[in-house]
mmCIF file of C-alpha atoms and ligand atoms in Angstrom:
data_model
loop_
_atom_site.group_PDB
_atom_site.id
_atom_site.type_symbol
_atom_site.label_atom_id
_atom_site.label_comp_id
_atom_site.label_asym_id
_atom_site.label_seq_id
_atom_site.Cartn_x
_atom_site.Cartn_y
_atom_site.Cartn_z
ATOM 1 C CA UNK A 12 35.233 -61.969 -28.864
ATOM 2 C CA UNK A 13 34.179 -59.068 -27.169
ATOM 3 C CA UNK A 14 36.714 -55.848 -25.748
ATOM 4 C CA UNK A 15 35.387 -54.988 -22.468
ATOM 5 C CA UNK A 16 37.374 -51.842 -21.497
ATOM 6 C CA UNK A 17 37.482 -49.652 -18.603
ATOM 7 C CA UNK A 18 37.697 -46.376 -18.104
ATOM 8 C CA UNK A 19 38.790 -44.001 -15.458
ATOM 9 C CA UNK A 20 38.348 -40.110 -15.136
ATOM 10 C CA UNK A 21 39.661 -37.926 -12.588
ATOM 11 C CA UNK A 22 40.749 -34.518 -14.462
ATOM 12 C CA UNK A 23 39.089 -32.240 -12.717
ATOM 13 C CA UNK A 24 36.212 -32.846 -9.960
ATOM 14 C CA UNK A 25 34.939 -35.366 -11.033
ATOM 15 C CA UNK A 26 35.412 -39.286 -10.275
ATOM 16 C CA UNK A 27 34.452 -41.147 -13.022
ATOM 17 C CA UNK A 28 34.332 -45.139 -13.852
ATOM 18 C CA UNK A 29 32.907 -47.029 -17.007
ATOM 19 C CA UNK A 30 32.654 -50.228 -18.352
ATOM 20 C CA UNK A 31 31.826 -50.464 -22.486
ATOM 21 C CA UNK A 32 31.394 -53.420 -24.881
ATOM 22 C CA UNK A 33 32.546 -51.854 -27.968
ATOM 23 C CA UNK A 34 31.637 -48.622 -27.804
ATOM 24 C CA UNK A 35 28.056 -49.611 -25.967
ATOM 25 C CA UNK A 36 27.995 -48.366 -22.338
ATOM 26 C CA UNK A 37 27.607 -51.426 -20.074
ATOM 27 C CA UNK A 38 27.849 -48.806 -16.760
ATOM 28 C CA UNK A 39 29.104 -45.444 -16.234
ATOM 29 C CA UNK A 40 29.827 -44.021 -12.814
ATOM 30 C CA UNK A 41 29.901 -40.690 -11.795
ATOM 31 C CA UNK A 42 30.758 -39.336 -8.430
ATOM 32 C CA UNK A 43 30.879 -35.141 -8.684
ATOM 33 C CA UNK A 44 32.432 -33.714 -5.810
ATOM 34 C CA UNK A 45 30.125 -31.080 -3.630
ATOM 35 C CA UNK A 46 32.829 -30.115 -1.451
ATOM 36 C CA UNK A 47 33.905 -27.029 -4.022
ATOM 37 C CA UNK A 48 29.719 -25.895 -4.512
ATOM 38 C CA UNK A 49 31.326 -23.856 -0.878
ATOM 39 C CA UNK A 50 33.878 -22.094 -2.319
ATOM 40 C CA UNK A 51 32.689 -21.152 -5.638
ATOM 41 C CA UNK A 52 34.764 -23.230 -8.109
ATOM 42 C CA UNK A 53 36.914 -25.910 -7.562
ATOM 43 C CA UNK A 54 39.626 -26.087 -5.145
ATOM 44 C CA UNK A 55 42.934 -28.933 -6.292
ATOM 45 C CA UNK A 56 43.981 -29.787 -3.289
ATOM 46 C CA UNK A 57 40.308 -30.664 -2.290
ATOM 47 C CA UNK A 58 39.739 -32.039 -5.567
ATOM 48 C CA UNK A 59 42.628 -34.562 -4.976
ATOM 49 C CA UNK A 60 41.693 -35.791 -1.759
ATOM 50 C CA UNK A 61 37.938 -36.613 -3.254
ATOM 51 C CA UNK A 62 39.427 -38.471 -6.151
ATOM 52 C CA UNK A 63 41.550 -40.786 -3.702
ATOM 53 C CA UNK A 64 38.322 -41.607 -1.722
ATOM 54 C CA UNK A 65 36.257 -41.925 -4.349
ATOM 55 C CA UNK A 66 38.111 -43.703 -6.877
ATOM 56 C CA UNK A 67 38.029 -47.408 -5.521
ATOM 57 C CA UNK A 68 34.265 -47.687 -4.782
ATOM 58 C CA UNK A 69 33.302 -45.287 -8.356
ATOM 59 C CA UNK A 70 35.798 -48.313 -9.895
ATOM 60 C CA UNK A 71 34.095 -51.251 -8.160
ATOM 61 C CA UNK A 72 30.527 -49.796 -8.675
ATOM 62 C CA UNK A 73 31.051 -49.434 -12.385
ATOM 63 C CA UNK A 74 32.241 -53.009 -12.461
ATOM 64 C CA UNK A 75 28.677 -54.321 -10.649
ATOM 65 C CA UNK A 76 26.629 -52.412 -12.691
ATOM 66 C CA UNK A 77 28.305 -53.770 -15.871
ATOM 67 C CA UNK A 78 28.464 -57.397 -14.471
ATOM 68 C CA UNK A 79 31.638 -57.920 -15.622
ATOM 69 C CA UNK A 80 34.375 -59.454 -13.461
ATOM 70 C CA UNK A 81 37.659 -57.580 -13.745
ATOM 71 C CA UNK A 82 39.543 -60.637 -14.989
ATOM 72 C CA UNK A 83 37.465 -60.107 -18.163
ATOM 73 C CA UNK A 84 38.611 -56.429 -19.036
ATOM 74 C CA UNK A 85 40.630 -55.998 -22.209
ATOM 75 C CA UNK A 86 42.255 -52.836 -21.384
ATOM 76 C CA UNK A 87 42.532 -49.840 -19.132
ATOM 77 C CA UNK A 88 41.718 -46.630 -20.726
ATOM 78 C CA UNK A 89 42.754 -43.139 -18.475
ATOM 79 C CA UNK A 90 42.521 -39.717 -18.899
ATOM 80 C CA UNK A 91 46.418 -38.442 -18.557
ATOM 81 C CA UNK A 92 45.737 -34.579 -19.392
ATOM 82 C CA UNK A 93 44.948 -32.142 -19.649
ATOM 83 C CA UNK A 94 43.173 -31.121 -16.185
ATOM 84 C CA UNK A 95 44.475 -30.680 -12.452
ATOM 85 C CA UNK A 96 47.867 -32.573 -11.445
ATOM 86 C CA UNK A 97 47.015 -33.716 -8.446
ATOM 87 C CA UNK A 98 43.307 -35.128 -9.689
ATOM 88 C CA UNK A 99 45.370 -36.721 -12.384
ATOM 89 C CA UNK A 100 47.764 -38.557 -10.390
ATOM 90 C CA UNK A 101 45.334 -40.430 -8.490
ATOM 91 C CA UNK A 102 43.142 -41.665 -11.970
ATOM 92 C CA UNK A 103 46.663 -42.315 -13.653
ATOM 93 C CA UNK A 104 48.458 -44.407 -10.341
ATOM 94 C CA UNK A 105 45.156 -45.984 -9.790
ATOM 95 C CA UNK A 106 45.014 -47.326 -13.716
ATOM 96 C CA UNK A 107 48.548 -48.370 -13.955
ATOM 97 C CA UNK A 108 48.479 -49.921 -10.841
ATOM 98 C CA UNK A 109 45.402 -52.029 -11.851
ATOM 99 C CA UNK A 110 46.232 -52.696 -15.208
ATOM 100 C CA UNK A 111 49.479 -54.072 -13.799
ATOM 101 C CA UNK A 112 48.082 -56.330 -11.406
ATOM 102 C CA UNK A 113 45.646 -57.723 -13.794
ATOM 103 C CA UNK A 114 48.488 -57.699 -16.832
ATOM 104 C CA UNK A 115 46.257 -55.841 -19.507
ATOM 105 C CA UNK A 116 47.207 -53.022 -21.541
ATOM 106 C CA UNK A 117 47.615 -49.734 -20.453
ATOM 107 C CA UNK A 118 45.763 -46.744 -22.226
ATOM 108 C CA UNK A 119 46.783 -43.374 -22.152
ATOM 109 C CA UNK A 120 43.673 -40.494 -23.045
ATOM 110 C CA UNK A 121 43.653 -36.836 -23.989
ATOM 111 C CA UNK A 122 40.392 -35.479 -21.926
ATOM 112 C CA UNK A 123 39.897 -33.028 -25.128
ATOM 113 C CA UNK A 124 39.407 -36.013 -27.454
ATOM 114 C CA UNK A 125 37.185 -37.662 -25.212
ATOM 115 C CA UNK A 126 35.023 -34.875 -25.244
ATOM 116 C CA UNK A 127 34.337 -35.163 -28.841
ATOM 117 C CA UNK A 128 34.626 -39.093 -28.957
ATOM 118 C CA UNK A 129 31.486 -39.004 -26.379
ATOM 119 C CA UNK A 130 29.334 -38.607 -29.874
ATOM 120 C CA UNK A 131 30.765 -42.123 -30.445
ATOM 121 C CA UNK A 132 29.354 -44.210 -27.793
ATOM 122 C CA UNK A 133 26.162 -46.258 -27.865
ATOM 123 C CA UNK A 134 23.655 -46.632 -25.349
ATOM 124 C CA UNK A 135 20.756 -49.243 -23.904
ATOM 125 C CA UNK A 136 21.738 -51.498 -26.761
ATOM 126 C CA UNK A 137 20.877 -49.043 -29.130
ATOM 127 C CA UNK A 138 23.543 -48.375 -32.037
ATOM 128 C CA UNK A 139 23.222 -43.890 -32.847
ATOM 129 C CA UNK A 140 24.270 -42.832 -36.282
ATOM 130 C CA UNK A 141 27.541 -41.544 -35.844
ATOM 131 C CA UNK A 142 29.049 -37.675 -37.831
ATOM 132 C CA UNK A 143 31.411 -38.770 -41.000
ATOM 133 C CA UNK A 144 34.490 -37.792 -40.657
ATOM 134 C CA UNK A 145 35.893 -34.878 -41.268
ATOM 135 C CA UNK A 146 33.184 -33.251 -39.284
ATOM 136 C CA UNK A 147 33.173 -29.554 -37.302
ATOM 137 C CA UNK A 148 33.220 -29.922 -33.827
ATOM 138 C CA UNK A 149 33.071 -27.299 -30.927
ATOM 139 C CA UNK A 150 33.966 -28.568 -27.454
ATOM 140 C CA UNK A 151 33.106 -25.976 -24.740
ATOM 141 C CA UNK A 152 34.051 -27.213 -21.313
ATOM 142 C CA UNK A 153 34.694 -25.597 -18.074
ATOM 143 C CA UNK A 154 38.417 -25.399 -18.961
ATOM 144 C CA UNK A 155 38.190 -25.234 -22.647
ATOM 145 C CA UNK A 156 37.198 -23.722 -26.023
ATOM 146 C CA UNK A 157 37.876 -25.399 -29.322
ATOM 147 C CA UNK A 158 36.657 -25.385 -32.796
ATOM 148 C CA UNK A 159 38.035 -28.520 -34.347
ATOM 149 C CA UNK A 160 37.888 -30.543 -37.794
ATOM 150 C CA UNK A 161 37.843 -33.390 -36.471
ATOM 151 C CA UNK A 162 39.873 -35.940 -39.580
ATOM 152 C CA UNK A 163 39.671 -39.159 -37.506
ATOM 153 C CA UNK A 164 39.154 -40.277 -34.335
ATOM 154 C CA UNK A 165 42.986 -38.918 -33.443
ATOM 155 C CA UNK A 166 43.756 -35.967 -36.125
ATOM 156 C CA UNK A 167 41.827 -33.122 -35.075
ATOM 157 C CA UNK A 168 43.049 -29.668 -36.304
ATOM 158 C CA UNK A 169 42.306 -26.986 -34.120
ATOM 159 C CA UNK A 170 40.742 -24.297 -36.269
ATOM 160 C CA UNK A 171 40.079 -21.816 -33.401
ATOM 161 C CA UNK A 172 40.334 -21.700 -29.146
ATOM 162 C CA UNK A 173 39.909 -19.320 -26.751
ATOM 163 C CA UNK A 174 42.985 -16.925 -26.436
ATOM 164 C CA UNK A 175 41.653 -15.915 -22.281
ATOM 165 C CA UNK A 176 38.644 -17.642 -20.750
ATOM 166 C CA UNK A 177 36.799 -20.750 -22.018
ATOM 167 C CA UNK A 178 32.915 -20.990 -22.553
ATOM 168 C CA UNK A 179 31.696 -22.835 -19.164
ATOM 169 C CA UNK A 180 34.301 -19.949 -17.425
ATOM 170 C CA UNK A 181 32.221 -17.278 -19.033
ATOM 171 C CA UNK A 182 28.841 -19.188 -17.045
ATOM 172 C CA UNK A 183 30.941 -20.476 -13.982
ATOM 173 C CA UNK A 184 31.630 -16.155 -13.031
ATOM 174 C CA UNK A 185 28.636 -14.593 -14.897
ATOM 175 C CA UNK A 186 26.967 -16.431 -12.487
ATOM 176 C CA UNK A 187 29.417 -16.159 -9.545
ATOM 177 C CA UNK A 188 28.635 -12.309 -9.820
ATOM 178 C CA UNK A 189 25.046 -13.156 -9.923
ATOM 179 C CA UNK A 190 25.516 -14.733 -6.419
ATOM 180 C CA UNK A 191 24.311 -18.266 -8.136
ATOM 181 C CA UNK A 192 25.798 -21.517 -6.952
ATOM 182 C CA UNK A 193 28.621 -23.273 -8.946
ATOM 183 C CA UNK A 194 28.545 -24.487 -11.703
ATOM 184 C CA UNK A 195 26.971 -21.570 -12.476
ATOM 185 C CA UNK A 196 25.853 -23.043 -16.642
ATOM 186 C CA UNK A 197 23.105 -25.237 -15.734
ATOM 187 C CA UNK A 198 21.822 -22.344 -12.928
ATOM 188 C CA UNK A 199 21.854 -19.743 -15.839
ATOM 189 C CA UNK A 200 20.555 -22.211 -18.481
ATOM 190 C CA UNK A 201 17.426 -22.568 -16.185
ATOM 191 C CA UNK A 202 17.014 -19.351 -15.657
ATOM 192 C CA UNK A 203 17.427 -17.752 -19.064
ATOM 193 C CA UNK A 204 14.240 -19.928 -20.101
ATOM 194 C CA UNK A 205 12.126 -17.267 -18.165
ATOM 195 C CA UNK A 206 14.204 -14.271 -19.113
ATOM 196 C CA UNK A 207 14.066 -12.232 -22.258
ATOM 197 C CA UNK A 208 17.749 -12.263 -24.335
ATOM 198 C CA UNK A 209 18.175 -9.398 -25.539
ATOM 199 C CA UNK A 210 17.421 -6.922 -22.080
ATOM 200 C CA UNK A 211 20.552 -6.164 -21.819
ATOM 201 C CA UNK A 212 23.236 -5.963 -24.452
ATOM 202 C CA UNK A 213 26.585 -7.431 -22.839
ATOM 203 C CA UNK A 214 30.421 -7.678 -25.402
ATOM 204 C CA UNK A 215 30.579 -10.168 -28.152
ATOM 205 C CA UNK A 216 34.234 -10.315 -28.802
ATOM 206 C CA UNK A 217 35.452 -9.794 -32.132
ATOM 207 C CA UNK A 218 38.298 -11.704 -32.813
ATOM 208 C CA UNK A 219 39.882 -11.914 -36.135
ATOM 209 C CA UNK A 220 39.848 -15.468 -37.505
ATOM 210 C CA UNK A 221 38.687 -18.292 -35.350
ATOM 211 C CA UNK A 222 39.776 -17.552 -31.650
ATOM 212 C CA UNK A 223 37.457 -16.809 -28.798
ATOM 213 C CA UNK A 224 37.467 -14.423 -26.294
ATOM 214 C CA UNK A 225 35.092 -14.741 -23.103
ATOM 215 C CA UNK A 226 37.605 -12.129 -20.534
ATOM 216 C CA UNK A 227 35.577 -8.691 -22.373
ATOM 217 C CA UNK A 228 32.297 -10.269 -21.755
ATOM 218 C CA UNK A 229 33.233 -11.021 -17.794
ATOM 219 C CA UNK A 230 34.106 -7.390 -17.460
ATOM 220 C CA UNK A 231 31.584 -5.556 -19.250
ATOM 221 C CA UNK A 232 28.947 -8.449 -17.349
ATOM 222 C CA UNK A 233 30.697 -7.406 -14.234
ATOM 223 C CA UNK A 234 30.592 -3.308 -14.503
ATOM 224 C CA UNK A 235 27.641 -2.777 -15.537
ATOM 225 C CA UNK A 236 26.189 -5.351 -12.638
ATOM 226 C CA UNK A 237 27.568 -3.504 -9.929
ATOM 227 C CA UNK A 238 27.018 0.202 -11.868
ATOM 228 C CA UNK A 239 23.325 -1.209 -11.524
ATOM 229 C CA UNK A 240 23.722 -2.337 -7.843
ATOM 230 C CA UNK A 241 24.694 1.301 -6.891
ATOM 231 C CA UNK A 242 21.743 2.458 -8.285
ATOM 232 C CA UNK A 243 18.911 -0.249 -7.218
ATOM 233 C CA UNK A 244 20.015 -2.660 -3.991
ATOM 234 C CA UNK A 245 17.439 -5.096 -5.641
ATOM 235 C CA UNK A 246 19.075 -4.946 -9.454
ATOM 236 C CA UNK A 247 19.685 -8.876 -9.576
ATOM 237 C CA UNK A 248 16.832 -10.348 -7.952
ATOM 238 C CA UNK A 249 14.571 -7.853 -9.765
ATOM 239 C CA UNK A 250 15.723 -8.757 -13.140
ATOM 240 C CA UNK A 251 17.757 -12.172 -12.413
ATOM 241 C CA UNK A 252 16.091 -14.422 -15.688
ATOM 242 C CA UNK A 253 16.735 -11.181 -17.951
ATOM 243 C CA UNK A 254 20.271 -11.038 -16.728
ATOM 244 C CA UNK A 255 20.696 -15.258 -17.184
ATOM 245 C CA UNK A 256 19.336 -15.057 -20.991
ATOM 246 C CA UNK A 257 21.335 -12.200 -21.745
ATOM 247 C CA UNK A 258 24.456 -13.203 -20.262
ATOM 248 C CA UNK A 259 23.624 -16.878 -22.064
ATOM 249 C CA UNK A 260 22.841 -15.101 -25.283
ATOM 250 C CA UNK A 261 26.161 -13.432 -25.844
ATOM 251 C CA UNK A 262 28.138 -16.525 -24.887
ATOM 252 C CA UNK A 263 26.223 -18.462 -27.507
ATOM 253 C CA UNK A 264 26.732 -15.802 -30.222
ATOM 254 C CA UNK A 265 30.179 -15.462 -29.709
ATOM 255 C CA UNK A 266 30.469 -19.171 -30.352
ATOM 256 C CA UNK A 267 27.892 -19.448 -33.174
ATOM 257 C CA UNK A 268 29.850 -16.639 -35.027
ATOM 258 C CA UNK A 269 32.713 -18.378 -35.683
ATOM 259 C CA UNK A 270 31.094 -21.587 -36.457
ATOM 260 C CA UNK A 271 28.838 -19.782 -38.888
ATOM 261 C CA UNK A 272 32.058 -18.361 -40.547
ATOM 262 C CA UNK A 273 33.159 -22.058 -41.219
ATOM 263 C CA UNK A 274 29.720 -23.431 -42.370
ATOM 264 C CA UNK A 275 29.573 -20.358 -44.752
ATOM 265 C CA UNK A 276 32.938 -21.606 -46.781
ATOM 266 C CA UNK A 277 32.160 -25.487 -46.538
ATOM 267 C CA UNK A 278 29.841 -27.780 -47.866
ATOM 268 C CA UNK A 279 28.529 -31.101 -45.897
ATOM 269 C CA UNK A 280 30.282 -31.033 -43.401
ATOM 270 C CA UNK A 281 28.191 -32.555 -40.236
ATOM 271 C CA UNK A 282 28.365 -30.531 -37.226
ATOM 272 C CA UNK A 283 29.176 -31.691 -34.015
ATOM 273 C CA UNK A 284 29.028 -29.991 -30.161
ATOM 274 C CA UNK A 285 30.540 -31.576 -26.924
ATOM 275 C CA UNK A 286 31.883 -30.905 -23.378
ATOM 276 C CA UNK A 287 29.885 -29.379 -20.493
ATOM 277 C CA UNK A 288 29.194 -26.306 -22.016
ATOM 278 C CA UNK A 289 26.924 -28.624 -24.848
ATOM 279 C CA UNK A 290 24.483 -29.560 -22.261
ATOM 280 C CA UNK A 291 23.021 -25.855 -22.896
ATOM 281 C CA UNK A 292 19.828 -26.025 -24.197
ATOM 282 C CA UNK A 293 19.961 -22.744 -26.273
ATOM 283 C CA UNK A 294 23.204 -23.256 -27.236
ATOM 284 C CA UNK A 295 22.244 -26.127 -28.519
ATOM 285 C CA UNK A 296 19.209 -25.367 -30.094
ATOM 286 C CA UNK A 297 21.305 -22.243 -31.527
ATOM 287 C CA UNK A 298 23.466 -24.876 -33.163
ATOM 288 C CA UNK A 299 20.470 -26.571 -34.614
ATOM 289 C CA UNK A 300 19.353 -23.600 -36.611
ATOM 290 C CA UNK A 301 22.542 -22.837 -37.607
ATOM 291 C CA UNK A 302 22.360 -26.785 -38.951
ATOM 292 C CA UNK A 303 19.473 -26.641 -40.387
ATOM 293 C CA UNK A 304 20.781 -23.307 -41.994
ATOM 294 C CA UNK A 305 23.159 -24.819 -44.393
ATOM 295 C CA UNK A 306 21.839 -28.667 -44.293
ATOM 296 C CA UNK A 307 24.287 -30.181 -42.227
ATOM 297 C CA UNK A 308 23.553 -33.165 -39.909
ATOM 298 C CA UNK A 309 23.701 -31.868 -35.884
ATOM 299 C CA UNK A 310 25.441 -34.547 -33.612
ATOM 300 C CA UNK A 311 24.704 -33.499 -29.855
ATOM 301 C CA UNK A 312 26.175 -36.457 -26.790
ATOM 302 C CA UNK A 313 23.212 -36.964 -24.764
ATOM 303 C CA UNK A 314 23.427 -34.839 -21.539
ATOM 304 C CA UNK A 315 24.788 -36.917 -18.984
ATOM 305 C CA UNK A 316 27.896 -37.680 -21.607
ATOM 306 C CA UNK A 317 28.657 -33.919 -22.064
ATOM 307 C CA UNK A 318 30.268 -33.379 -18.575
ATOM 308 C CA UNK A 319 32.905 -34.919 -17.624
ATOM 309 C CA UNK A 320 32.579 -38.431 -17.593
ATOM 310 C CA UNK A 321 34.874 -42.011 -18.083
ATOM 311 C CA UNK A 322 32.491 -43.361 -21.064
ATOM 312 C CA UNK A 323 33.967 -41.291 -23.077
ATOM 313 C CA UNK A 324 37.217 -42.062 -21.753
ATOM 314 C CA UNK A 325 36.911 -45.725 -22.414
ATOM 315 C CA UNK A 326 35.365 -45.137 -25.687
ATOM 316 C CA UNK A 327 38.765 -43.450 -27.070
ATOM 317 C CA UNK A 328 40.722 -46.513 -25.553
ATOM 318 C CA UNK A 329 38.211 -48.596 -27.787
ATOM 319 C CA UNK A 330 39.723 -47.309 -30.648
ATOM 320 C CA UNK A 331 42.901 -46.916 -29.405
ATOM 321 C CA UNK A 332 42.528 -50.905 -28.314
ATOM 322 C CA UNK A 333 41.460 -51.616 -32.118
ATOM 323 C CA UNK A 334 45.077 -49.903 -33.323
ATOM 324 C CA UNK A 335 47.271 -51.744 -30.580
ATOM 325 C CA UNK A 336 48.111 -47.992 -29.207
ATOM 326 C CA UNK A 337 49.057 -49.116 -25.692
ATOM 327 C CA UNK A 338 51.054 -46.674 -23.151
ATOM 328 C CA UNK A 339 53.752 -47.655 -20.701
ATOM 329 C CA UNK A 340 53.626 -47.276 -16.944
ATOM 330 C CA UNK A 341 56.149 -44.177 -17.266
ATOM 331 C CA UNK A 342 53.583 -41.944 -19.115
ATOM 332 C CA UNK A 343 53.566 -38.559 -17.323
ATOM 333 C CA UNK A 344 50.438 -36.721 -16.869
ATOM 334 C CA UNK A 345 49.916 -33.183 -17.966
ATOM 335 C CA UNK A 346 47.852 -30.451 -17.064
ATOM 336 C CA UNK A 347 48.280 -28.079 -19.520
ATOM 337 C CA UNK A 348 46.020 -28.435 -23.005
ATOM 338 C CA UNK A 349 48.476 -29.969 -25.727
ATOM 339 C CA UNK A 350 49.011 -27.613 -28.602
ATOM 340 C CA UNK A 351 47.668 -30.338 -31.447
ATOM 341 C CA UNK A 352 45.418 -32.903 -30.906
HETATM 342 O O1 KG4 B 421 33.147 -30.794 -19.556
HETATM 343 P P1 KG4 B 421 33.010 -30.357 -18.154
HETATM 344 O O2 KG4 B 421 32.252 -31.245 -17.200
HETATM 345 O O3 KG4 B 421 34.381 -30.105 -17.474
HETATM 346 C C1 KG4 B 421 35.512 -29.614 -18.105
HETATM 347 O O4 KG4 B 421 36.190 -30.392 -18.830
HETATM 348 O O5 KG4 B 421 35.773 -28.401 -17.924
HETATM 349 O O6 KG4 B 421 32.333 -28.911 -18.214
HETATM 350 C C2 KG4 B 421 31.928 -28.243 -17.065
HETATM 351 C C3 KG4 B 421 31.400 -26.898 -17.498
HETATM 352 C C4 KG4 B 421 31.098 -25.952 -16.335
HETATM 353 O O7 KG4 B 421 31.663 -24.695 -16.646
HETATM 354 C C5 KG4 B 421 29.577 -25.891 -16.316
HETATM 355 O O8 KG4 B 421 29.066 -24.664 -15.829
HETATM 356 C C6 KG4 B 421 29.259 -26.074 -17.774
HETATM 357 O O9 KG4 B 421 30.165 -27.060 -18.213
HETATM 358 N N1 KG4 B 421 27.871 -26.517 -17.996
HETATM 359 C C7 KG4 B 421 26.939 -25.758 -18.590
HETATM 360 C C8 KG4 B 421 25.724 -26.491 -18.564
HETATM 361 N N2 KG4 B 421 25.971 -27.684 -17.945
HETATM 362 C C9 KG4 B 421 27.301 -27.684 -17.607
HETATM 363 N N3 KG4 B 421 27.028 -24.538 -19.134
HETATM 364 C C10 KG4 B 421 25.901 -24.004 -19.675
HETATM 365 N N4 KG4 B 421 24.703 -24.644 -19.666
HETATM 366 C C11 KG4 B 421 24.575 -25.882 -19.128
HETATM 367 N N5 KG4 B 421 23.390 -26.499 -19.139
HETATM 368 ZN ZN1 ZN B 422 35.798 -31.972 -19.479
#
């Protein structure tokens, strides 16, 4: 018999609905908020509000599209933390209230895991080949920076994170000082195509072990901008590309250094990238040399399953579903990132 589960995502700004079959995508809703493009980054309380008007028709779309009644769902799958409190109180009331009504099981999601579960889902009845465990996985977000061994779909060690800002941070401002809309990682990912990488030499932090550090890069992007500025009005639209693909190259070297450091010490490992920050196409072709490099296998999601997104959601309540790991209606959400995963 088939599991038909739903998800729901609402950790940060965007609403998010899914239906899957398994772990094949029968519809996956997205409704991204543009009342924070204004303001330059996201703003909770506005967040919030979004998610409460959005959340019933994202919900009832994703249902359509899937043509799947909701008396047929198996289970309710929800992202509980970590993210903003308010955004998560309106996916988490929302789920618990509907899987009550409908009496299925309730299931609780880390947004972290889902990242890196999105490499699990299927598509337009197509089945991908999926990374053995254990694999390497770095999941750059907005919010986050993580190099994980991932041991199973649950037991993922956390090799290295970022001790200050996370990867998609290090785009979001870069390109905030730039005077570029937010997000500013797809604006600078555009750009940098036209721009030559190494113009202008910007920090690559150098961390002992596996952390990350993005806060040097900000500043030393940030001085020697508006050192520049005093000197020539015209310093950013004159050299605007140059200034995207160098910016873009140092964030991608500081995370290819550390994942080099691993691939040097390992053997067969695949390698795996996900979050928002994955969608970039040099980082990910970066991550393809580096693959090629020491003959490892390259998982990538496709783009629309980096960002945030409830596919990936409901794919972790698949396999959650399969090990009869249900939640309770008194689950609290969290916003900070747990400390193991
Ligand atoms: O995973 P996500 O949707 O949300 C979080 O969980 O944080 O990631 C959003 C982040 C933003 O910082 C955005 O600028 C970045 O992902 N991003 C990109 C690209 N597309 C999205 N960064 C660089 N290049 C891109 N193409
Ligand atoms: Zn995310």
């Amino acid at each position: 018999m088939s599991i038909y589960i739903l998800g729901v995502e609402s950790s940060c700004d965007d609403t998010s609905a899914a239906v899957l079959e398994g772990t094949t995508i029968l519809s996956n809703v997205i409704a991204s908020q543009k009342v924070h493009a204004e303001y330059g980054g996201v703003v909770p309380e506005l967040a919030s509000r979004a998610h409460q008007q959005n959340i019933i028709p994202v919900v009832d779309t994703a249902l359509k599209r899937a043509k799947i009644h909701k008396n047929q769902i198996s289970a309710i799958a929800y992202t509980n933390g970590p993210g903003l409190l308010g955004s998560l109180l309106v996916g988490s009331s929302f789920s618990k209230a509907m899987a009550f009504s409908l009496n299925v099981p309730l299931i609780e999601v880390d947004h972290l895991q889902a990242h890196v579960l999105a490499n699990f889902l299927d598509k337009n009845g197509e089945k991908r080949d999926k990374p053995d465990f254990p694999f390497l996985c770095l999941t750059v977000s907005g919010g986050h920076t993580l190099l994980l061994r991932v041991h199973d779909h649950f037991d993922m060690e956390i090799l290295g994170r970022t001790i200050d800002d996370a990867a998609g941070e290090a785009f979001d401002k870069g390109a905030k000082i730039l005077g570029l809309p937010y997000p500013g990682g797809p604006v600078i990912d555009k750009l940098a195509h036209e721009g030559d990488p190494k113009r202008f030499p910007f920090a690559i932090a150098h961390l002992p072990g596996l952390d990350y550090s993005f806060s040097g890069l900000k500043t030393s992007f940030l001085y020697f901008v508006r050192d520049q500025l005093r000197l020539q009005p015209n310093f950013i639209e004159e050299n605007l590309a140059d200034l995207a693909a160098s910016l873009q190259y140092a964030i991608i070297k500081s995370l290819t250094n550390k994942v080099e450091r691993v691939l040097k010490t390992t053997r067969g490992e695949d390698l795996v990238i996900s979050g928002g920050v994955s969608a970039n196409s040099g980082l990910r072709a970066a991550m393809q040399q580096l693959a090629d490099k020491y003959h490892r296998r390259l998982f990538v999601p496709t783009i629309d399953l980096t960002t945030d997104n409830a596919a990936m959601v409901a794919v972790c309540g698949y396999f959650k579903f399969l090990k009869n790991e249900f939640s309770t209606i008194q689950a609290a959400p969290y916003s900070a990132a747990r400390t193991s995963l």
